[in-house]
PDB file of C-alpha atoms in Angstrom:
ATOM      1  CA  MET A  13       8.054   1.355  60.488  1.00  0.00           C
ATOM      2  CA  THR A  14      11.523   2.824  60.664  1.00  0.00           C
ATOM      3  CA  ASP A  15      12.339   5.409  63.385  1.00  0.00           C
ATOM      4  CA  GLN A  16      13.229   8.669  61.780  1.00  0.00           C
ATOM      5  CA  ARG A  17      14.800  10.322  65.158  1.00  0.00           C
ATOM      6  CA  SER A  18      18.652  10.453  65.147  1.00  0.00           C
ATOM      7  CA  GLY A  19      20.673   9.478  68.331  1.00  0.00           C
ATOM      8  CA  GLY A  20      18.161   6.765  69.430  1.00  0.00           C
ATOM      9  CA  PRO A  21      19.472   3.525  70.759  1.00  0.00           C
ATOM     10  CA  GLY A  22      21.938   1.807  68.362  1.00  0.00           C
ATOM     11  CA  SER A  23      22.361   4.875  66.438  1.00  0.00           C
ATOM     12  CA  ALA A  24      25.808   6.098  65.468  1.00  0.00           C
ATOM     13  CA  VAL A  25      27.768   9.054  67.222  1.00  0.00           C
ATOM     14  CA  THR A  26      27.574  12.270  65.280  1.00  0.00           C
ATOM     15  CA  PRO A  27      30.923  14.221  64.263  1.00  0.00           C
ATOM     16  CA  ARG A  28      30.214  16.978  66.626  1.00  0.00           C
ATOM     17  CA  ARG A  29      29.872  14.816  69.577  1.00  0.00           C
ATOM     18  CA  ALA A  30      33.053  13.012  68.767  1.00  0.00           C
ATOM     19  CA  ARG A  31      35.055  16.081  68.461  1.00  0.00           C
ATOM     20  CA  SER A  32      33.796  17.435  71.997  1.00  0.00           C
ATOM     21  CA  ARG A  33      35.081  14.107  73.532  1.00  0.00           C
ATOM     22  CA  THR A  34      38.439  14.522  71.838  1.00  0.00           C
ATOM     23  CA  VAL A  35      38.894  18.137  73.061  1.00  0.00           C
ATOM     24  CA  GLY A  36      38.031  17.115  76.731  1.00  0.00           C
ATOM     25  CA  VAL A  37      40.242  14.186  76.902  1.00  0.00           C
ATOM     26  CA  THR A  38      42.975  16.318  75.621  1.00  0.00           C
ATOM     27  CA  LEU A  39      42.621  18.936  78.086  1.00  0.00           C
ATOM     28  CA  VAL A  40      42.485  16.367  80.850  1.00  0.00           C
ATOM     29  CA  CYS A  41      45.790  14.933  79.843  1.00  0.00           C
ATOM     30  CA  LEU A  42      47.395  18.388  79.659  1.00  0.00           C
ATOM     31  CA  ALA A  43      46.239  19.295  83.415  1.00  0.00           C
ATOM     32  CA  ALA A  44      47.382  15.839  84.549  1.00  0.00           C
ATOM     33  CA  GLY A  45      50.811  16.327  82.937  1.00  0.00           C
ATOM     34  CA  LEU A  46      51.070  19.837  84.354  1.00  0.00           C
ATOM     35  CA  LEU A  47      50.188  18.589  87.730  1.00  0.00           C
ATOM     36  CA  PHE A  48      52.870  15.719  87.408  1.00  0.00           C
ATOM     37  CA  GLY A  49      55.529  18.096  86.132  1.00  0.00           C
ATOM     38  CA  THR A  50      55.011  20.644  89.045  1.00  0.00           C
ATOM     39  CA  SER A  51      55.129  17.689  91.653  1.00  0.00           C
ATOM     40  CA  ALA A  52      58.293  16.461  90.088  1.00  0.00           C
ATOM     41  CA  SER A  53      59.949  19.868  90.155  1.00  0.00           C
ATOM     42  CA  LEU A  54      58.937  20.427  94.123  1.00  0.00           C
ATOM     43  CA  ALA A  55      60.253  16.989  94.815  1.00  0.00           C
ATOM     44  CA  ARG A  56      63.823  17.661  93.160  1.00  0.00           C
ATOM     45  CA  ASP A  57      63.935  21.099  95.137  1.00  0.00           C
ATOM     46  CA  ALA A  58      62.804  19.428  98.618  1.00  0.00           C
ATOM     47  CA  ARG A  59      64.088  16.414 100.379  1.00  0.00           C
ATOM     48  CA  PRO A  60      61.716  13.664 100.212  1.00  0.00           C
ATOM     49  CA  GLU A  61      59.872  13.045 103.324  1.00  0.00           C
ATOM     50  CA  PRO A  62      61.091   9.727 105.118  1.00  0.00           C
ATOM     51  CA  GLY A  63      58.787   6.809 105.193  1.00  0.00           C
ATOM     52  CA  ASP A  64      59.682   5.735 108.843  1.00  0.00           C
ATOM     53  CA  LEU A  65      60.670   6.901 112.310  1.00  0.00           C
ATOM     54  CA  VAL A  66      64.332   6.235 111.707  1.00  0.00           C
ATOM     55  CA  GLY A  67      64.551   8.165 108.639  1.00  0.00           C
ATOM     56  CA  LEU A  68      62.635  11.168 109.878  1.00  0.00           C
ATOM     57  CA  ILE A  69      65.159  11.201 112.915  1.00  0.00           C
ATOM     58  CA  THR A  70      67.958  10.879 110.628  1.00  0.00           C
ATOM     59  CA  GLN A  71      66.797  13.818 108.291  1.00  0.00           C
ATOM     60  CA  ARG A  72      66.077  16.038 111.244  1.00  0.00           C
ATOM     61  CA  ASP A  73      69.602  15.381 112.712  1.00  0.00           C
ATOM     62  CA  LEU A  74      71.023  16.328 109.482  1.00  0.00           C
ATOM     63  CA  GLU A  75      69.144  19.489 109.269  1.00  0.00           C
ATOM     64  CA  VAL A  76      70.124  20.480 112.845  1.00  0.00           C
ATOM     65  CA  ARG A  77      73.792  19.620 112.049  1.00  0.00           C
ATOM     66  CA  GLU A  78      73.527  22.034 109.102  1.00  0.00           C
ATOM     67  CA  LEU A  79      71.831  24.776 111.147  1.00  0.00           C
ATOM     68  CA  SER A  80      74.113  24.391 113.893  1.00  0.00           C
ATOM     69  CA  ALA A  81      77.325  24.820 111.545  1.00  0.00           C
ATOM     70  CA  ARG A  82      75.583  27.782 109.977  1.00  0.00           C
ATOM     71  CA  ALA A  83      74.818  29.194 113.518  1.00  0.00           C
ATOM     72  CA  ASP A  84      78.644  28.746 114.342  1.00  0.00           C
ATOM     73  CA  ASP A  85      79.945  30.544 111.212  1.00  0.00           C
ATOM     74  CA  LEU A  86      77.390  33.569 112.006  1.00  0.00           C
ATOM     75  CA  ARG A  87      78.813  33.506 115.668  1.00  0.00           C
ATOM     76  CA  GLU A  88      82.397  33.643 114.407  1.00  0.00           C
ATOM     77  CA  ASP A  89      81.415  36.451 112.145  1.00  0.00           C
ATOM     78  CA  VAL A  90      79.865  38.250 115.187  1.00  0.00           C
ATOM     79  CA  ASP A  91      82.718  37.797 117.478  1.00  0.00           C
ATOM     80  CA  ARG A  92      85.186  39.077 114.640  1.00  0.00           C
ATOM     81  CA  LEU A  93      83.327  42.035 114.113  1.00  0.00           C
ATOM     82  CA  ARG A  94      83.172  42.804 117.928  1.00  0.00           C
ATOM     83  CA  ALA A  95      86.771  42.129 118.247  1.00  0.00           C
ATOM     84  CA  GLU A  96      87.406  44.550 115.545  1.00  0.00           C
ATOM     85  CA  GLN A  97      85.366  47.118 117.209  1.00  0.00           C
ATOM     86  CA  ALA A  98      86.562  46.593 120.516  1.00  0.00           C
ATOM     87  CA  THR A  99      90.256  46.705 119.254  1.00  0.00           C
ATOM     88  CA  SER A 100      89.437  49.948 117.350  1.00  0.00           C
ATOM     89  CA  ALA A 101      87.940  51.372 120.519  1.00  0.00           C
ATOM     90  CA  ALA A 102      90.611  50.211 122.607  1.00  0.00           C
ATOM     91  CA  ALA A 103      93.148  51.839 120.428  1.00  0.00           C
ATOM     92  CA  VAL A 104      91.514  55.120 120.499  1.00  0.00           C
ATOM     93  CA  ASP A 105      90.983  54.890 124.367  1.00  0.00           C
ATOM     94  CA  GLN A 106      94.596  53.867 124.946  1.00  0.00           C
ATOM     95  CA  GLN A 107      95.774  56.602 122.941  1.00  0.00           C
ATOM     96  CA  ARG A 108      93.527  59.158 124.809  1.00  0.00           C
ATOM     97  CA  ALA A 109      94.516  57.799 128.025  1.00  0.00           C
ATOM     98  CA  GLU A 110      98.235  58.230 127.292  1.00  0.00           C
ATOM     99  CA  GLU A 111      97.625  61.762 126.475  1.00  0.00           C
ATOM    100  CA  LEU A 112      95.411  62.409 129.621  1.00  0.00           C
ATOM    101  CA  ALA A 113      98.060  60.750 131.703  1.00  0.00           C
ATOM    102  CA  VAL A 114     100.809  63.229 130.802  1.00  0.00           C
ATOM    103  CA  GLY A 115      98.472  66.091 131.671  1.00  0.00           C
ATOM    104  CA  VAL A 116      97.637  64.660 135.080  1.00  0.00           C
ATOM    105  CA  GLY A 117     101.139  63.714 135.870  1.00  0.00           C
ATOM    106  CA  ALA A 118     100.464  59.940 135.999  1.00  0.00           C
ATOM    107  CA  THR A 119     103.106  58.978 133.938  1.00  0.00           C
ATOM    108  CA  ALA A 120     106.928  59.843 133.604  1.00  0.00           C
ATOM    109  CA  VAL A 121     107.859  62.562 130.894  1.00  0.00           C
ATOM    110  CA  SER A 122     111.150  62.745 129.125  1.00  0.00           C
ATOM    111  CA  GLY A 123     112.479  65.589 126.947  1.00  0.00           C
ATOM    112  CA  PRO A 124     114.485  68.810 126.725  1.00  0.00           C
ATOM    113  CA  ALA A 125     114.104  70.875 129.787  1.00  0.00           C
ATOM    114  CA  VAL A 126     115.162  74.001 131.712  1.00  0.00           C
ATOM    115  CA  SER A 127     115.494  74.860 135.373  1.00  0.00           C
ATOM    116  CA  VAL A 128     114.972  77.947 137.055  1.00  0.00           C
ATOM    117  CA  THR A 129     116.429  78.478 140.545  1.00  0.00           C
ATOM    118  CA  LEU A 130     115.153  81.071 143.113  1.00  0.00           C
ATOM    119  CA  ASP A 131     117.118  81.627 146.124  1.00  0.00           C
ATOM    120  CA  ASP A 132     116.833  84.130 149.117  1.00  0.00           C
ATOM    121  CA  ALA A 133     119.388  86.949 149.052  1.00  0.00           C
ATOM    122  CA  GLY A 134     121.250  85.548 152.230  1.00  0.00           C
ATOM    123  CA  TYR A 135     121.143  88.584 154.419  1.00  0.00           C
ATOM    124  CA  SER A 136     120.685  88.262 158.236  1.00  0.00           C
ATOM    125  CA  LEU A 137     119.022  90.993 160.368  1.00  0.00           C
ATOM    126  CA  ASP A 138     122.476  92.560 161.001  1.00  0.00           C
ATOM    127  CA  THR A 139     123.520  92.684 157.544  1.00  0.00           C
ATOM    128  CA  LEU A 140     120.192  94.114 155.823  1.00  0.00           C
ATOM    129  CA  PRO A 141     120.749  96.950 153.538  1.00  0.00           C
ATOM    130  CA  GLU A 142     119.438 100.091 154.740  1.00  0.00           C
ATOM    131  CA  GLY A 143     115.677 100.728 153.832  1.00  0.00           C
ATOM    132  CA  TYR A 144     114.907  96.903 153.117  1.00  0.00           C
ATOM    133  CA  SER A 145     113.074  94.637 155.335  1.00  0.00           C
ATOM    134  CA  VAL A 146     113.346  90.767 155.651  1.00  0.00           C
ATOM    135  CA  ASP A 147     110.446  90.193 153.290  1.00  0.00           C
ATOM    136  CA  ASP A 148     112.388  92.083 150.555  1.00  0.00           C
ATOM    137  CA  VAL A 149     115.193  89.633 150.598  1.00  0.00           C
ATOM    138  CA  VAL A 150     113.334  86.258 150.467  1.00  0.00           C
ATOM    139  CA  VAL A 151     111.534  84.174 147.769  1.00  0.00           C
ATOM    140  CA  HIS A 152     107.893  84.627 148.395  1.00  0.00           C
ATOM    141  CA  GLN A 153     104.953  82.337 147.106  1.00  0.00           C
ATOM    142  CA  GLN A 154     104.104  84.480 144.260  1.00  0.00           C
ATOM    143  CA  ASP A 155     107.499  84.437 142.901  1.00  0.00           C
ATOM    144  CA  LEU A 156     107.507  80.600 142.579  1.00  0.00           C
ATOM    145  CA  GLN A 157     103.887  80.645 141.274  1.00  0.00           C
ATOM    146  CA  GLY A 158     104.989  83.420 138.724  1.00  0.00           C
ATOM    147  CA  VAL A 159     107.669  81.053 137.437  1.00  0.00           C
ATOM    148  CA  VAL A 160     105.453  77.866 137.119  1.00  0.00           C
ATOM    149  CA  ASN A 161     102.707  79.953 135.303  1.00  0.00           C
ATOM    150  CA  ALA A 162     105.074  81.305 132.971  1.00  0.00           C
ATOM    151  CA  LEU A 163     106.510  77.810 132.235  1.00  0.00           C
ATOM    152  CA  TRP A 164     103.057  76.455 131.650  1.00  0.00           C
ATOM    153  CA  THR A 165     102.304  79.450 129.127  1.00  0.00           C
ATOM    154  CA  GLY A 166     105.580  78.699 127.432  1.00  0.00           C
ATOM    155  CA  GLY A 167     104.121  75.214 126.423  1.00  0.00           C
ATOM    156  CA  ALA A 168     105.786  72.939 129.055  1.00  0.00           C
ATOM    157  CA  GLU A 169     104.669  69.450 128.891  1.00  0.00           C
ATOM    158  CA  ALA A 170     105.425  68.713 132.548  1.00  0.00           C
ATOM    159  CA  ILE A 171     106.869  70.806 135.475  1.00  0.00           C
ATOM    160  CA  MET A 172     108.480  69.551 138.746  1.00  0.00           C
ATOM    161  CA  VAL A 173     109.144  71.851 141.825  1.00  0.00           C
ATOM    162  CA  GLN A 174     111.953  70.543 143.863  1.00  0.00           C
ATOM    163  CA  ASP A 175     111.542  66.720 143.381  1.00  0.00           C
ATOM    164  CA  GLN A 176     107.805  66.755 143.195  1.00  0.00           C
ATOM    165  CA  ARG A 177     105.512  66.851 139.929  1.00  0.00           C
ATOM    166  CA  ILE A 178     103.042  69.514 139.699  1.00  0.00           C
ATOM    167  CA  VAL A 179      99.582  68.299 138.868  1.00  0.00           C
ATOM    168  CA  ALA A 180      96.021  70.010 138.762  1.00  0.00           C
ATOM    169  CA  THR A 181      95.648  69.712 142.413  1.00  0.00           C
ATOM    170  CA  SER A 182      99.204  70.945 143.437  1.00  0.00           C
ATOM    171  CA  SER A 183      99.393  73.966 145.488  1.00  0.00           C
ATOM    172  CA  VAL A 184     102.579  76.085 145.748  1.00  0.00           C
ATOM    173  CA  GLN A 185     102.529  77.706 149.394  1.00  0.00           C
ATOM    174  CA  CYS A 186     105.077  79.299 151.220  1.00  0.00           C
ATOM    175  CA  VAL A 187     105.148  79.849 155.059  1.00  0.00           C
ATOM    176  CA  GLY A 188     107.964  82.475 156.020  1.00  0.00           C
ATOM    177  CA  ASN A 189     110.768  81.496 153.605  1.00  0.00           C
ATOM    178  CA  THR A 190     109.904  77.943 153.617  1.00  0.00           C
ATOM    179  CA  LEU A 191     107.892  76.001 150.887  1.00  0.00           C
ATOM    180  CA  TYR A 192     105.073  73.795 151.738  1.00  0.00           C
ATOM    181  CA  LEU A 193     104.290  71.625 148.768  1.00  0.00           C
ATOM    182  CA  GLN A 194     101.932  68.571 148.726  1.00  0.00           C
ATOM    183  CA  GLY A 195     102.472  67.542 152.411  1.00  0.00           C
ATOM    184  CA  ARG A 196     106.298  68.250 152.475  1.00  0.00           C
ATOM    185  CA  VAL A 197     108.419  71.310 153.640  1.00  0.00           C
ATOM    186  CA  TYR A 198     111.498  72.656 151.455  1.00  0.00           C
ATOM    187  CA  SER A 199     114.042  75.345 152.576  1.00  0.00           C
ATOM    188  CA  PRO A 200     115.530  77.737 149.845  1.00  0.00           C
ATOM    189  CA  PRO A 201     117.001  77.343 147.186  1.00  0.00           C
ATOM    190  CA  PHE A 202     113.903  76.411 145.225  1.00  0.00           C
ATOM    191  CA  THR A 203     114.190  74.804 141.819  1.00  0.00           C
ATOM    192  CA  VAL A 204     111.460  74.611 139.173  1.00  0.00           C
ATOM    193  CA  THR A 205     112.146  72.063 136.297  1.00  0.00           C
ATOM    194  CA  ALA A 206     110.081  72.016 132.978  1.00  0.00           C
ATOM    195  CA  VAL A 207     110.203  69.688 130.074  1.00  0.00           C
ATOM    196  CA  GLY A 208     109.442  71.553 126.731  1.00  0.00           C
ATOM    197  CA  ASP A 209     110.977  73.641 124.065  1.00  0.00           C
ATOM    198  CA  PRO A 210     113.825  75.461 125.917  1.00  0.00           C
ATOM    199  CA  GLU A 211     113.434  78.464 123.568  1.00  0.00           C
ATOM    200  CA  ALA A 212     109.951  78.859 124.188  1.00  0.00           C
ATOM    201  CA  LEU A 213     110.139  78.336 127.771  1.00  0.00           C
ATOM    202  CA  THR A 214     113.068  80.899 128.081  1.00  0.00           C
ATOM    203  CA  ALA A 215     111.078  83.476 126.067  1.00  0.00           C
ATOM    204  CA  ALA A 216     107.957  82.957 128.219  1.00  0.00           C
ATOM    205  CA  LEU A 217     110.079  83.513 131.387  1.00  0.00           C
ATOM    206  CA  ALA A 218     111.298  86.767 129.726  1.00  0.00           C
ATOM    207  CA  ALA A 219     107.797  88.106 129.109  1.00  0.00           C
ATOM    208  CA  ASP A 220     106.115  87.384 132.135  1.00  0.00           C
ATOM    209  CA  PRO A 221     105.589  90.588 134.475  1.00  0.00           C
ATOM    210  CA  VAL A 222     105.547  88.600 137.650  1.00  0.00           C
ATOM    211  CA  VAL A 223     108.916  86.975 136.737  1.00  0.00           C
ATOM    212  CA  ALA A 224     110.234  90.292 135.342  1.00  0.00           C
ATOM    213  CA  THR A 225     109.292  91.890 138.946  1.00  0.00           C
ATOM    214  CA  TYR A 226     111.420  89.347 140.728  1.00  0.00           C
ATOM    215  CA  ARG A 227     114.399  89.740 138.528  1.00  0.00           C
ATOM    216  CA  ASP A 228     114.251  93.570 139.136  1.00  0.00           C
ATOM    217  CA  TRP A 229     114.344  92.680 143.035  1.00  0.00           C
ATOM    218  CA  ALA A 230     117.122  90.130 142.340  1.00  0.00           C
ATOM    219  CA  ASP A 231     119.185  92.715 140.790  1.00  0.00           C
ATOM    220  CA  ALA A 232     118.512  95.213 143.485  1.00  0.00           C
ATOM    221  CA  VAL A 233     118.954  93.080 146.707  1.00  0.00           C
ATOM    222  CA  GLY A 234     120.884  90.060 145.386  1.00  0.00           C
ATOM    223  CA  LEU A 235     117.935  87.629 145.187  1.00  0.00           C
ATOM    224  CA  GLY A 236     119.014  84.276 143.351  1.00  0.00           C
ATOM    225  CA  TYR A 237     117.695  83.686 139.904  1.00  0.00           C
ATOM    226  CA  ALA A 238     119.304  81.348 137.468  1.00  0.00           C
ATOM    227  CA  VAL A 239     117.844  79.576 134.191  1.00  0.00           C
ATOM    228  CA  ALA A 240     119.746  76.568 133.052  1.00  0.00           C
ATOM    229  CA  ASP A 241     119.159  74.409 129.940  1.00  0.00           C
ATOM    230  CA  LEU A 242     119.299  70.734 131.152  1.00  0.00           C
ATOM    231  CA  GLY A 243     119.033  68.850 127.901  1.00  0.00           C
ATOM    232  CA  GLU A 244     117.339  65.746 127.844  1.00  0.00           C
ATOM    233  CA  THR A 245     115.594  65.147 131.268  1.00  0.00           C
ATOM    234  CA  GLU A 246     113.103  62.767 132.615  1.00  0.00           C
ATOM    235  CA  LEU A 247     110.397  63.985 135.179  1.00  0.00           C
ATOM    236  CA  PRO A 248     109.088  61.320 137.414  1.00  0.00           C
ATOM    237  CA  ALA A 249     105.128  60.638 137.553  1.00  0.00           C
ATOM    238  CA  TYR A 250     103.211  62.123 140.333  1.00  0.00           C
ATOM    239  CA  ALA A 251     103.414  59.987 143.493  1.00  0.00           C
ATOM    240  CA  GLY A 252     100.673  61.597 145.536  1.00  0.00           C
ATOM    241  CA  GLN A 253      96.897  61.435 145.602  1.00  0.00           C
ATOM    242  CA  VAL A 254      95.205  62.944 142.526  1.00  0.00           C
ATOM    243  CA  ARG A 255      91.571  63.190 144.105  1.00  0.00           C
ATOM    244  CA  PRO A 256      90.974  66.288 146.131  1.00  0.00           C
ATOM    245  CA  SER A 257      90.571  65.530 149.891  1.00  0.00           C
ATOM    246  CA  HIS A 258      87.940  68.218 150.434  1.00  0.00           C
ATOM    247  CA  ALA A 259      85.764  70.598 148.509  1.00  0.00           C
ATOM    248  CA  GLN A 260      83.904  73.655 149.299  1.00  0.00           C
ATOM    249  CA  VAL A 261      80.737  75.017 147.852  1.00  0.00           C
ATOM    250  CA  VAL A 262      80.949  78.127 146.136  1.00  0.00           C
ATOM    251  CA  ASP A 263      77.908  80.488 145.800  1.00  0.00           C
ATOM    252  CA  SER A 264      77.964  81.792 142.320  1.00  0.00           C
ATOM    253  CA  ARG A 265      75.095  84.097 142.672  1.00  0.00           C
TER     254      ARG A 265
END
């Protein structure tokens, strides 16, 4: 009797099962091709791993050399940027220092200048005009201070009294008819020299009330007062100590 069931031993494969096998093989081939293609692409982008210790050392040495060269390039960039910043900051600091040096008297100053000379009237006790005392015919501390302050007001860049540069810590003091300035003693006449615009300095002297009072006394009793245009003049740098030697606490309450 003939077996009527299909698919038994020795029977032929049906068309449906044949198509299924064909599709499966095709998918496997596509997946394998994609895998092989991806691996090849990655292999092109990365260095192949060496197969022995010598090759590994050689590859690592090459990588270290490349990284070291890159680090050197970056270090040069950092040094260059630091140098540029330092140069710019140094230039600003240098300019600022030069400006401050003039104000504190740490450098010589040149320019057009005027001088103001104050002198005692030259009377003795026997020749004093009637109604006047010795104090009326000598130069006082406030007279010198008035001239110095007027010159600062007139825009003086630098001032010198006698042969000493005036700075922030300078104190013009008179004892009798002598001048005590920064540890040294001077006798009249007293000369104040200022570098600046001569017209502005002269105008400031003319407008200052303290100097005006001194001029009135000079006219009355013969005190010396002379203003001179010196032209281009150099005032030396301050040679003394800038820092104060002592301080006193002031109660601000």
